[in-house]
Coordinates of C-alpha atoms in Angstrom, one line a residue:
M1 CA -27.5 27.8 59.3
A2 CA -25.8 29.3 55.6
A3 CA -23.8 26.2 56.1
G4 CA -26.4 23.9 56.0
R5 CA -27.7 25.7 53.1
L6 CA -25.1 25.5 51.1
H7 CA -24.6 22.1 51.3
S8 CA -28.2 21.5 51.2
A9 CA -27.8 22.7 47.8
R10 CA -25.1 21.2 46.8
V11 CA -26.5 17.7 47.3
S12 CA -29.5 18.7 45.6
Y13 CA -28.1 18.8 42.3
T14 CA -28.2 16.7 39.5
V15 CA -26.5 16.9 36.1
F16 CA -27.5 17.7 32.9
A17 CA -27.8 13.6 32.1
R18 CA -30.5 13.1 34.6
K19 CA -32.1 16.3 34.7
Y20 CA -33.1 15.9 31.5
R21 CA -33.2 12.3 31.1
P22 CA -36.3 11.4 28.5
Q23 CA -39.6 10.9 30.1
T24 CA -41.8 10.1 27.6
F25 CA -42.6 8.7 24.2
E26 CA -41.9 12.9 23.1
D27 CA -39.6 13.3 24.5
V28 CA -36.8 10.3 22.9
V29 CA -34.6 12.1 20.7
G30 CA -33.6 10.7 17.3
Q31 CA -35.1 7.8 17.7
E32 CA -38.4 7.9 15.9
H33 CA -38.7 4.8 14.3
I34 CA -38.4 3.0 18.0
T35 CA -40.8 5.2 19.7
R36 CA -43.7 4.7 17.0
T37 CA -43.6 0.6 16.9
L38 CA -43.6 0.1 20.6
R39 CA -46.6 3.3 20.3
N40 CA -48.4 1.4 17.4
A41 CA -47.7 -2.3 19.5
I42 CA -50.0 -0.6 22.4
L43 CA -52.8 0.7 20.7
Q44 CA -53.3 -2.5 19.2
N45 CA -52.1 -4.5 22.2
R46 CA -49.7 -6.3 20.1
L47 CA -47.2 -6.7 23.1
A48 CA -44.7 -9.2 23.0
H49 CA -42.9 -10.8 26.2
A50 CA -38.9 -10.0 25.4
Y51 CA -37.8 -6.0 24.0
L52 CA -33.9 -6.2 23.3
F53 CA -32.9 -2.4 22.7
V54 CA -29.5 -2.3 20.9
G55 CA -26.9 1.5 19.5
P56 CA -24.3 2.8 20.7
R57 CA -23.4 4.4 24.8
G58 CA -25.8 7.2 25.0
T59 CA -28.5 6.6 22.7
G60 CA -31.1 6.6 24.7
K61 CA -31.4 2.0 25.6
T62 CA -32.0 2.1 29.0
S63 CA -34.4 5.6 29.3
T64 CA -36.7 3.6 26.3
A65 CA -37.2 0.7 28.3
R66 CA -38.1 3.0 30.9
I67 CA -40.9 4.2 29.8
L68 CA -42.2 0.9 27.8
A69 CA -42.9 0.1 31.8
K70 CA -44.3 3.6 32.6
A71 CA -47.1 2.3 30.0
L72 CA -47.4 -0.8 30.9
N73 CA -47.8 -0.3 34.0
C74 CA -49.3 3.5 34.5
L75 CA -52.0 3.7 37.2
A76 CA -53.8 6.3 35.3
S77 CA -54.9 4.5 33.0
E78 CA -57.7 1.2 32.6
G79 CA -54.3 -0.1 30.7
P80 CA -51.0 -0.1 29.1
T81 CA -50.8 3.5 27.7
V82 CA -49.0 5.3 25.4
E83 CA -49.0 8.2 27.3
P84 CA -47.8 8.0 30.2
C85 CA -48.7 10.1 33.8
G86 CA -45.4 10.7 34.9
T87 CA -47.6 11.5 38.6
C88 CA -49.1 8.3 40.0
D89 CA -46.8 6.6 41.9
S90 CA -45.7 4.0 39.8
C91 CA -44.3 6.2 37.6
R92 CA -42.4 8.0 40.6
E93 CA -41.6 4.7 41.1
I94 CA -40.0 4.1 37.8
A95 CA -38.5 7.2 37.8
S96 CA -37.0 6.8 40.7
G97 CA -35.9 3.4 40.5
N98 CA -37.3 1.7 44.2
S99 CA -40.7 -0.1 41.2
L100 CA -41.1 -3.7 43.1
D101 CA -42.7 -4.2 39.7
V102 CA -40.1 -2.9 37.5
L103 CA -37.1 -5.1 38.7
E104 CA -33.8 -3.8 36.9
F105 CA -31.2 -6.1 36.9
D106 CA -26.9 -4.7 35.8
A107 CA -25.6 -8.1 34.5
A108 CA -22.2 -6.6 34.7
S109 CA -22.6 -7.1 38.3
N110 CA -24.7 -9.9 38.4
T111 CA -23.5 -12.8 36.1
Q112 CA -23.6 -16.1 38.2
V113 CA -26.3 -18.3 37.6
D114 CA -27.1 -18.2 41.7
K115 CA -27.8 -14.3 40.7
V116 CA -29.9 -14.9 37.5
R117 CA -31.9 -17.9 39.2
E118 CA -32.6 -15.5 42.5
L119 CA -33.6 -12.6 41.3
I120 CA -35.0 -13.5 37.9
I121 CA -36.9 -17.3 37.8
E122 CA -37.4 -18.1 41.6
N123 CA -39.2 -14.2 41.5
V124 CA -41.5 -14.5 37.2
K125 CA -44.2 -16.2 38.8
F126 CA -45.1 -14.1 42.1
A127 CA -47.8 -11.3 40.5
P128 CA -46.5 -8.2 40.7
A129 CA -47.2 -6.1 43.9
R130 CA -49.2 -2.9 42.5
G131 CA -48.8 -2.8 38.3
R132 CA -50.7 -5.0 36.0
Y133 CA -47.1 -6.4 34.8
K134 CA -44.1 -7.7 36.6
V135 CA -41.6 -6.2 34.8
Y136 CA -37.5 -7.4 34.9
L137 CA -34.5 -4.8 33.2
V138 CA -31.6 -6.2 32.1
D139 CA -28.8 -3.5 31.6
E140 CA -25.7 -4.6 28.9
V141 CA -27.6 -8.0 29.0
H142 CA -24.2 -9.3 27.1
M143 CA -22.0 -9.5 29.9
L144 CA -24.2 -12.0 31.3
S145 CA -22.4 -15.2 31.8
T146 CA -23.1 -18.7 29.4
G147 CA -23.7 -20.6 32.2
S148 CA -26.1 -17.9 33.1
F149 CA -28.0 -17.3 30.0
N150 CA -28.8 -20.9 29.1
A151 CA -30.4 -21.1 32.6
L152 CA -32.9 -18.2 31.2
L153 CA -33.6 -20.1 28.1
K154 CA -36.5 -21.6 29.3
T155 CA -37.7 -18.9 31.3
L156 CA -37.5 -16.4 28.1
E157 CA -39.5 -18.3 26.0
E158 CA -42.5 -19.7 28.4
P159 CA -43.1 -16.8 31.1
P160 CA -46.0 -15.9 32.8
G161 CA -48.7 -13.7 31.2
H162 CA -47.7 -10.9 34.5
V163 CA -44.0 -11.1 33.3
K164 CA -41.4 -8.4 30.8
F165 CA -38.7 -8.9 29.8
L166 CA -37.0 -5.8 28.1
F167 CA -33.3 -5.9 27.7
A168 CA -30.0 -3.7 27.1
T169 CA -26.4 -4.0 25.1
T170 CA -24.0 -2.1 23.2
D171 CA -22.0 -5.0 21.8
V172 CA -25.0 -7.6 20.8
Q173 CA -22.6 -9.5 18.7
K174 CA -21.9 -11.2 22.4
L175 CA -25.5 -12.5 22.6
P176 CA -26.2 -16.0 22.0
A177 CA -28.4 -16.6 19.3
T178 CA -31.3 -18.4 21.2
I179 CA -31.8 -15.3 23.3
L180 CA -31.6 -13.0 20.3
S181 CA -34.7 -15.5 18.9
R182 CA -36.4 -15.1 21.4
C183 CA -36.8 -11.3 22.0
Q184 CA -38.2 -8.3 19.1
R185 CA -35.0 -6.1 18.7
F186 CA -35.3 -2.7 18.3
D187 CA -31.9 -0.7 17.3
L188 CA -30.9 2.6 17.9
K189 CA -29.0 5.3 15.4
R190 CA -26.5 7.2 16.7
I191 CA -28.0 10.9 17.3
G192 CA -27.3 13.1 14.1
A193 CA -25.5 16.2 15.2
S194 CA -27.9 19.0 13.8
V195 CA -30.8 16.9 16.3
I196 CA -28.3 17.5 18.9
A197 CA -27.0 20.9 19.1
G198 CA -30.4 21.8 18.9
H199 CA -31.9 19.8 21.8
L200 CA -28.3 21.3 24.2
L201 CA -29.9 24.9 22.7
G202 CA -33.6 23.7 23.5
I203 CA -30.9 23.0 27.9
A204 CA -29.2 26.1 27.7
R205 CA -32.2 28.3 27.5
Q206 CA -33.9 26.5 30.3
E207 CA -30.7 26.8 31.6
S208 CA -30.7 30.3 31.2
V209 CA -27.0 29.9 29.2
E210 CA -25.9 31.7 26.4
L211 CA -24.9 29.4 23.8
S212 CA -23.4 30.3 21.1
P213 CA -24.8 27.6 17.5
E214 CA -21.0 27.2 16.8
A215 CA -20.0 25.8 20.4
A216 CA -23.7 24.4 20.3
M217 CA -22.8 22.1 16.4
A218 CA -19.3 21.7 17.9
V219 CA -19.9 19.6 21.5
A220 CA -22.9 18.2 19.8
V221 CA -19.8 16.3 16.9
G222 CA -17.6 15.3 19.4
A223 CA -20.3 13.4 21.1
D224 CA -20.4 11.5 17.9
G225 CA -24.1 10.3 18.0
G226 CA -24.2 10.1 21.7
M227 CA -26.9 12.5 23.7
R228 CA -25.8 11.5 26.8
D229 CA -22.0 12.1 25.9
A230 CA -23.6 16.1 24.5
E231 CA -25.1 16.3 27.8
S232 CA -22.1 16.4 30.5
M233 CA -19.4 18.0 28.1
L234 CA -22.3 20.7 28.2
D235 CA -23.1 19.8 32.5
Q236 CA -18.7 20.6 31.9
L237 CA -18.9 23.9 30.6
V238 CA -21.1 25.5 32.2
A239 CA -18.7 25.2 35.1
F240 CA -16.1 26.6 33.4
C241 CA -17.4 29.0 31.7
G242 CA -20.8 30.6 33.7
G243 CA -23.3 31.3 32.0
R244 CA -21.2 32.8 28.9
I245 CA -20.7 29.3 26.5
G246 CA -18.3 30.1 22.5
E247 CA -17.1 27.4 20.4
E248 CA -13.3 28.5 21.2
E249 CA -13.7 27.8 25.1
V250 CA -15.2 24.0 23.3
L251 CA -11.5 24.3 21.8
S252 CA -9.7 24.8 24.2
V253 CA -12.3 22.5 26.9
F254 CA -11.2 18.7 25.1
G255 CA -9.1 20.0 22.1
F256 CA -11.6 19.6 19.4
T257 CA -10.6 21.3 16.4
S258 CA -13.0 24.1 14.7
Q259 CA -14.9 23.2 11.8
R260 CA -12.9 26.4 10.0
V261 CA -9.5 24.8 10.7
V262 CA -10.4 21.5 9.8
D263 CA -11.9 23.6 6.2
A264 CA -8.6 24.9 5.7
V265 CA -6.6 22.0 5.9
C266 CA -8.3 20.6 3.3
E267 CA -8.9 24.0 1.1
A268 CA -4.1 23.6 1.9
V269 CA -4.8 19.9 0.9
F270 CA -6.9 20.2 -1.9
A271 CA -4.2 23.2 -3.9
E272 CA -0.8 22.2 -3.4
D273 CA -0.6 24.5 -0.3
A274 CA 2.2 22.9 1.9
P275 CA 3.0 26.3 3.7
G276 CA -0.2 26.7 4.8
A277 CA -1.4 22.9 5.4
M278 CA 2.4 22.9 7.4
R279 CA 0.7 26.5 9.2
L280 CA -2.3 25.8 10.5
V281 CA -0.7 22.9 11.9
H282 CA 1.5 24.3 13.9
E283 CA -0.8 27.4 15.5
Q284 CA -2.9 23.5 16.6
A285 CA -0.2 22.3 17.9
E286 CA 0.8 25.6 19.2
A287 CA -2.7 25.9 20.7
G288 CA -2.5 23.3 22.5
R289 CA -4.7 21.4 20.2
D290 CA -5.4 17.1 20.6
L291 CA -3.5 16.1 17.1
S292 CA -5.3 13.0 17.3
Q293 CA -8.0 14.8 17.2
M294 CA -7.4 16.3 14.3
L295 CA -6.9 13.9 12.1
R296 CA -9.5 12.4 13.5
D297 CA -11.9 15.5 12.7
L298 CA -10.3 15.0 8.6
V299 CA -11.2 11.5 8.1
N300 CA -14.7 12.5 9.8
H301 CA -14.1 15.9 7.2
A302 CA -13.0 13.1 3.8
R303 CA -16.2 11.1 5.3
N304 CA -18.7 14.0 4.5
L305 CA -17.2 14.9 1.4
L306 CA -17.8 11.7 0.0
M307 CA -21.2 11.4 1.7
V308 CA -21.8 14.9 -0.1
Q309 CA -21.2 13.5 -3.5
A310 CA -23.1 9.9 -2.7
D311 CA -26.2 11.1 -0.5
P312 CA -26.4 15.4 -0.5
K313 CA -29.4 14.6 0.8
G314 CA -28.9 13.2 3.4
V315 CA -26.1 14.6 4.6
A316 CA -29.0 17.4 4.9
G317 CA -31.0 15.9 7.1
E318 CA -27.4 14.9 8.7
L319 CA -25.8 18.6 9.4
G320 CA -28.0 20.7 8.1
E321 CA -28.6 22.0 4.8
D322 CA -25.8 25.9 5.9
R323 CA -22.8 22.7 6.1
A324 CA -23.8 21.6 3.6
S325 CA -23.7 23.9 1.1
V326 CA -20.4 24.3 2.2
L327 CA -19.0 20.5 1.9
R328 CA -20.4 20.0 -1.5
K329 CA -18.1 23.5 -2.6
Q330 CA -15.3 21.2 -1.0
A331 CA -16.5 18.3 -2.7
E332 CA -16.0 19.9 -6.4
Q333 CA -12.8 20.0 -6.5
V334 CA -11.6 16.2 -6.0
D335 CA -13.3 13.1 -7.7
R336 CA -14.0 10.0 -5.4
Q337 CA -11.5 7.5 -5.7
R338 CA -9.1 10.4 -4.8
L339 CA -11.3 10.5 -1.3
L340 CA -11.5 6.7 -0.9
E341 CA -8.3 7.3 -0.9
L342 CA -7.5 10.0 1.1
I343 CA -9.8 8.1 4.0
D344 CA -7.4 4.5 3.4
L345 CA -3.9 7.0 4.2
L346 CA -5.5 9.4 7.5
A347 CA -6.8 6.4 8.6
G348 CA -4.2 4.7 8.9
T349 CA -1.7 7.3 9.8
E350 CA -4.3 7.2 12.7
Q351 CA -3.4 3.6 14.1
K352 CA -0.1 4.9 13.8
M353 CA -0.2 7.1 16.2
K354 CA -1.4 6.5 18.5
W355 CA 1.6 5.5 19.8
A356 CA 4.3 7.8 18.4
S357 CA 6.1 10.3 20.8
N358 CA 5.9 12.9 17.5
K359 CA 2.1 13.0 16.7
Q360 CA 2.9 16.7 14.7
M361 CA 5.5 14.7 12.1
Y362 CA 2.8 11.8 11.5
L363 CA 0.2 14.4 11.0
E364 CA 2.6 16.8 9.1
V365 CA 3.8 13.8 6.4
A366 CA 0.0 12.4 6.2
L367 CA -1.1 16.0 5.1
L368 CA 2.0 16.2 2.3
R369 CA 1.6 12.4 0.9
A370 CA -2.3 14.1 0.3
M371 CA -1.4 16.5 -1.5
Q372 CA 0.0 14.4 -3.8
L373 CA -2.4 11.6 -4.0
V374 CA -5.4 14.1 -4.8
R375 CA -3.1 15.2 -8.1
Q376 CA -2.2 12.3 -9.2
V377 CA -3.2 10.5 -12.1
T378 CA -3.7 7.0 -12.1
L379 CA -3.0 3.8 -14.5
D380 CA -6.8 3.3 -15.2
E381 CA -7.6 7.5 -15.6
V382 CA -4.5 6.8 -18.7
L383 CA -6.1 3.4 -20.2
G384 CA -8.9 5.0 -20.1
V385 CA -7.5 7.8 -22.9
L386 CA -5.5 5.9 -24.8
T387 CA -8.5 4.1 -25.4
A388 CA -10.7 7.0 -26.2
I389 CA -7.7 8.1 -28.5
R390 CA -7.9 4.9 -30.6
E391 CA -11.6 4.7 -30.7
G392 CA -11.9 8.3 -31.9
R393 CA -13.4 9.3 -29.6
P394 CA -12.0 13.4 -27.8
P395 CA -10.1 12.0 -24.5
E396 CA -11.0 13.7 -21.6
A397 CA -9.3 14.8 -18.4
A398 CA -7.5 12.4 -15.8
S399 CA -10.8 13.8 -13.5
P400 CA -13.2 16.3 -14.5
R401 CA -12.3 17.4 -11.3
R402 CA -7.8 17.4 -12.0
P403 CA -6.2 20.3 -14.3
A404 CA -5.1 19.9 -17.5
A405 CA -1.6 20.6 -16.1
S406 CA -1.6 18.2 -13.4
A407 CA 1.9 16.3 -13.9
S408 CA 2.1 12.6 -13.1
S409 CA 3.9 9.9 -14.1
L410 CA 1.8 5.9 -15.7
A411 CA 3.5 3.8 -13.0
P412 CA 0.8 1.3 -11.3
S413 CA 1.9 2.5 -7.0
V414 CA 0.3 6.1 -9.0
A415 CA 4.0 8.1 -7.2
P416 CA 3.6 12.3 -8.9
A417 CA 7.0 13.4 -10.5
V418 CA 5.8 16.2 -9.1
S419 CA 3.9 19.2 -6.6
K420 CA 3.5 22.1 -9.4
P421 CA 1.2 21.8 -12.2
M422 CA 3.9 23.4 -15.6
P423 CA 3.1 26.3 -17.1
E424 CA 0.5 25.0 -21.5
R425 CA 2.0 24.4 -23.6
K426 CA 0.4 24.2 -27.0
A427 CA 1.1 20.6 -29.1
E428 CA 1.5 20.8 -32.6
P429 CA -1.1 17.8 -33.9
V430 CA 0.4 14.0 -35.6
R431 CA 0.2 13.9 -38.5
K432 CA -0.2 10.1 -39.9
A433 CA 0.8 8.9 -42.9
E434 CA -1.3 8.0 -45.8
P435 CA -0.6 4.0 -46.4
V436 CA 0.0 3.5 -49.4
R437 CA -0.1 0.1 -52.5
N438 CA 1.6 -0.3 -55.4
A439 CA -0.8 -2.4 -58.1
E440 CA 2.4 -3.4 -60.3
P441 CA 5.4 -3.0 -59.5
G442 CA 7.1 0.7 -60.9
G443 CA 3.3 1.7 -60.6
K444 CA 1.9 4.5 -59.2
P445 CA 1.5 4.4 -55.9
E446 CA -2.7 4.2 -55.4
V447 CA -3.3 6.0 -51.6
I448 CA -6.3 3.9 -50.1
P449 CA -9.5 6.2 -49.5
P450 CA -10.4 6.5 -45.9
A451 CA -13.1 5.0 -46.4
T452 CA -12.5 2.0 -47.0
R453 CA -8.9 1.8 -44.1
T454 CA -9.3 -0.8 -41.7
A455 CA -9.1 0.7 -38.2
P456 CA -4.7 -0.7 -36.6
A457 CA -5.7 -2.8 -34.2
V458 CA -4.8 -2.0 -30.3
P459 CA -1.0 -2.0 -29.8
A460 CA 0.4 -4.5 -27.7
M461 CA 2.6 -4.0 -25.0
A462 CA 3.7 -7.9 -23.3
S463 CA 7.9 -6.9 -23.1
A464 CA 8.3 -2.8 -23.3
P465 CA 11.2 -1.7 -21.6
A466 CA 11.2 0.4 -18.7
V467 CA 10.3 4.3 -18.8
S468 CA 8.9 7.1 -16.4
V469 CA 6.6 9.5 -17.4
A470 CA 6.9 12.9 -15.7
P471 CA 6.4 16.3 -17.3
E472 CA 9.5 18.3 -18.2
G473 CA 12.0 19.4 -16.4
A474 CA 10.7 17.2 -13.2
V475 CA 12.5 14.5 -11.9
A476 CA 11.3 10.9 -13.2
A477 CA 9.3 7.8 -11.4
K478 CA 9.8 4.6 -12.5
V479 CA 6.7 2.6 -14.0
S480 CA 6.7 -1.3 -13.8
P481 CA 6.6 -3.4 -17.1
V482 CA 3.2 -4.2 -16.9
L483 CA 1.5 -3.4 -20.3
E484 CA 2.9 -5.2 -23.8
T485 CA 4.9 -3.0 -25.8
P486 CA 3.8 -1.0 -27.9
A487 CA 4.5 -2.7 -32.1
P488 CA 4.3 -0.1 -34.5
Q489 CA 2.1 -1.6 -37.6
S490 CA 4.0 -3.1 -40.5
A491 CA 3.2 -1.1 -44.0
P492 CA 1.4 -3.4 -46.5
V493 CA 3.9 -5.9 -48.2
P494 CA 3.9 -5.0 -52.2
V495 CA 2.6 -7.3 -54.0
A496 CA 4.3 -7.8 -57.5
K497 CA 1.0 -10.5 -58.9
P498 CA -1.6 -12.3 -57.4
V499 CA 0.0 -15.4 -56.9
A500 CA -2.3 -19.2 -56.6
L501 CA -0.6 -20.5 -53.5
R502 CA -1.4 -24.5 -53.5
G503 CA 2.0 -25.7 -52.6
G504 CA 3.6 -22.7 -55.3
E505 CA 0.9 -24.6 -57.7
E506 CA -1.3 -22.6 -59.5
E507 CA -5.3 -22.9 -58.7
P508 CA -8.3 -21.3 -61.0
G509 CA -10.6 -19.0 -59.0
S510 CA -7.9 -19.5 -55.1
K511 CA -5.7 -16.8 -56.4
L512 CA -4.5 -14.3 -53.6
E513 CA -2.1 -11.2 -53.1
G514 CA 0.2 -12.9 -51.0
G515 CA 2.3 -15.1 -54.3
T516 CA 3.6 -18.9 -53.1
V517 CA 3.9 -20.1 -49.7
E518 CA 7.6 -20.3 -50.3
E519 CA 7.5 -17.0 -50.5
L520 CA 4.2 -15.4 -48.6
W521 CA 6.0 -17.9 -45.2
P522 CA 8.4 -15.1 -44.8
K523 CA 6.6 -12.2 -44.9
M524 CA 4.8 -13.8 -41.7
V525 CA 8.3 -14.5 -39.7
K526 CA 9.4 -11.6 -40.2
A527 CA 5.3 -9.4 -39.7
V528 CA 4.9 -11.6 -36.8
R529 CA 7.9 -10.5 -34.6
E530 CA 7.7 -7.1 -35.2
Q531 CA 4.6 -6.9 -34.1
R532 CA 4.1 -10.0 -31.3
G533 CA 8.2 -11.7 -31.3
L534 CA 6.3 -13.9 -27.8
I535 CA 4.5 -16.2 -30.8
S536 CA 7.1 -15.4 -33.6
S537 CA 9.4 -17.7 -31.5
W538 CA 5.5 -20.2 -31.0
L539 CA 4.9 -19.2 -34.6
E540 CA 8.5 -20.0 -36.0
R541 CA 8.7 -24.3 -34.1
G542 CA 6.9 -24.9 -37.6
V543 CA 6.0 -23.8 -41.2
L544 CA 3.5 -22.8 -43.8
V545 CA 2.4 -25.2 -45.0
E546 CA -0.7 -24.5 -47.5
C547 CA -2.5 -21.8 -47.5
T548 CA -5.9 -21.2 -50.3
R549 CA -8.5 -19.0 -50.0
G550 CA -9.5 -19.1 -46.9
L551 CA -7.9 -21.3 -45.8
A552 CA -4.2 -21.8 -44.8
R553 CA -3.1 -24.3 -42.1
L554 CA 0.1 -24.2 -40.2
G555 CA 2.4 -27.2 -39.3
F556 CA 3.8 -28.5 -36.8
P557 CA 6.4 -31.7 -35.7
P558 CA 5.5 -34.1 -32.9
E559 CA 7.3 -32.8 -30.5
E560 CA 6.1 -29.2 -30.8
K561 CA 2.7 -29.8 -30.6
L562 CA 2.1 -27.8 -28.1
A563 CA 3.3 -24.5 -29.9
A564 CA 0.8 -26.3 -32.3
E565 CA -2.0 -26.5 -30.0
Y566 CA -0.8 -22.0 -28.3
L567 CA -1.1 -20.8 -31.4
M568 CA -5.1 -22.1 -31.4
Q569 CA -5.6 -20.3 -28.4
A570 CA -8.2 -17.1 -29.8
G571 CA -6.1 -14.3 -29.4
H572 CA -3.5 -15.3 -30.6
R573 CA -5.2 -17.9 -33.8
S574 CA -6.8 -13.8 -34.3
F575 CA -4.2 -12.0 -34.1
L576 CA -1.9 -15.4 -37.4
E577 CA -5.1 -14.2 -39.3
G578 CA -4.6 -10.5 -38.9
V579 CA -1.4 -11.1 -40.2
L580 CA -2.3 -13.4 -42.9
K581 CA -5.2 -10.8 -44.4
E582 CA -2.7 -8.1 -44.2
L583 CA -0.3 -9.9 -46.8
C584 CA -3.1 -11.2 -47.9
G585 CA -5.5 -8.5 -48.7
E586 CA -8.5 -11.0 -48.0
A587 CA -9.0 -12.7 -44.4
I588 CA -7.9 -16.4 -44.2
R589 CA -8.8 -18.7 -41.9
V590 CA -5.7 -20.6 -39.2
E591 CA -5.7 -23.9 -38.6
T592 CA -2.7 -25.9 -37.0
L593 CA -1.9 -29.1 -37.7
V594 CA 0.4 -32.0 -36.9
K595 CA 2.2 -34.2 -39.4
E596 CA 5.9 -36.3 -39.3
D597 CA 8.6 -35.9 -41.6
L598 CA 7.8 -32.3 -42.1
V599 CA 10.6 -30.0 -43.6
L600 CA 10.8 -27.0 -41.3
R601 CA 12.0 -23.6 -43.5
P602 CA 14.0 -21.4 -41.2
V603 CA 13.7 -17.4 -41.5
D604 CA 17.6 -16.1 -41.9
R605 CA 17.2 -13.3 -39.3
A606 CA 19.4 -11.0 -41.3
A607 CA 16.6 -9.1 -43.6
S608 CA 15.3 -7.2 -40.0
A609 CA 18.9 -6.6 -38.7
V610 CA 17.6 -2.8 -39.5
A611 CA 14.6 -3.3 -37.7
A612 CA 16.1 -4.7 -35.2
A613 CA 18.9 -2.3 -34.1
R614 CA 16.3 0.0 -33.6
D615 CA 16.2 1.4 -30.1
P616 CA 13.0 -0.4 -29.5
M617 CA 12.7 2.8 -26.9
E618 CA 11.9 5.0 -29.8
E619 CA 9.8 2.6 -31.4
F620 CA 7.4 2.9 -28.2
K621 CA 7.8 7.3 -28.2
D622 CA 7.0 6.8 -32.0
D623 CA 3.8 5.2 -31.8
P624 CA 0.6 7.7 -32.5
L625 CA -1.3 6.8 -29.3
I626 CA 2.1 6.4 -26.5
R627 CA 2.9 10.7 -28.8
K628 CA -0.9 12.2 -28.1
A629 CA -1.4 10.8 -24.3
L630 CA 2.3 12.7 -23.5
E631 CA 1.1 15.5 -25.3
L632 CA -2.2 15.8 -23.6
F633 CA -0.2 15.5 -19.7
R634 CA 2.9 17.1 -20.4
A635 CA 5.0 14.6 -20.4
R636 CA 8.1 13.4 -21.6
L637 CA 9.4 10.1 -21.7
E638 CA 13.3 8.3 -19.4
T639 CA 14.7 4.9 -19.8
H640 CA 16.3 4.1 -16.4

């Protein structure tokens, strides 16, 4: 007799996922946007003939469809109701799955056209046996074959008035557009972890189980938005632990990583504490934790930090205010760009770990690379600092969340030179030479007042030697020559006396400070050679043939027409006009012309031998902007 009672008790047990399945619209958790719409449709008598419920597994698609079927056929009311009684014959039959008027159809098991015709198309013409509507609930509808969809189209578009179709699917992309256009679509979302945790605590109270809030949250996070998965996990924990469940039991049974461990690993990464991070990984591996799951938890944690920066209120609603406050403090240590790069790094490692035998090694390498990633300075940040210096604004740190002592390189590959910050070192101010101009030979030099000086052009960087920037005493990282070579600004050329320029003939009212055309041409070529070597190679294919007040003409032979067109490009033309303005003391517009029998006047390079003999790297180092950048990042330049 005792054995018989024990056998009966075992058979009557119902798992939590079925026992606590929603039976009314109020019971549906986390899908208020769906239940409210369905309620209003019933109250306003605006019921469609076909509904499609879309969403991840365990979010309530089939349960919501069953509740709607109850609302349509509840016998306790005169018409469709938003509150099915759950006690009438129709409600109980629908809940148990044996109602004659609500036919549940599993598309995964019945994909053939003949089955669809037999179970749906041939039966829609018959009136319901007891209820108001004949309801066809098709689960996993995307599994139907193409022929089955085509056979269903006509019936779905013009069904009898007593027929309702309720479809559910986890893969809506596989449904034909002709089916989608005939249904009202409802998208069920993943349920928030805080909502799932609260629901699990409610189930635990009803089952007289002591479930800690930390354990409930760990289960909720592991369920990944699926309520059914969370309820099944809780059922398994009760069988394993009995009446008391703590976070440690959850981590032990499912191999999850404690949220405190995830927080500690991220703190170690942001603080560049490699020993601490490696110790945490080793402890988790020794405890038998799933390292792949740990990496997924780290990716999700980085995502939460990103969301805290983008939408703090949204994260508080999803994870709770207590958890959001912890995330906000940690998010202040890293900027958004680094978080995006960190997610890419960890997600790429997750793909590699799927087939790796030594998962711990991949995780450790990923964390070490992450430590380098969060402290490096990007090329955009360096250029932003240089731009601020050029415009006279106070240069800001490369990142508001990165300490100024961070060591990094100017390399586009963004590879840091060292991992430890260098000690503070006072930077001496850069002294700028005062420009002078001689009015007369042997006269007293005239210092140009600051208010009247012209701001120097931004140093061009087209053919810089390969360099690297690294803190002193560190291994330097290589830099690709992507920037243009900074050329030192040529000092104003001393002029003996103002002379008119038109082939050497003086004209009244057209006096400039550059000398005759023959005198100005070598000066112009030398200035261009020093600042823009590439433009100089095109310029020297022609000759300066005329220069009057406000206009200079460069002549080119017919075979060098391409050079004339090249120099007339906006940027090159503006540069040449700037050179002439510096040499002649006023704005001069540059034009080119193509002329036969043109006499070229090549400029000897011997006069520039001293400047050419100077090491280009020395000129690069002496540039004021580069020197300011080196002081800001406490770095040095090395050639390779």
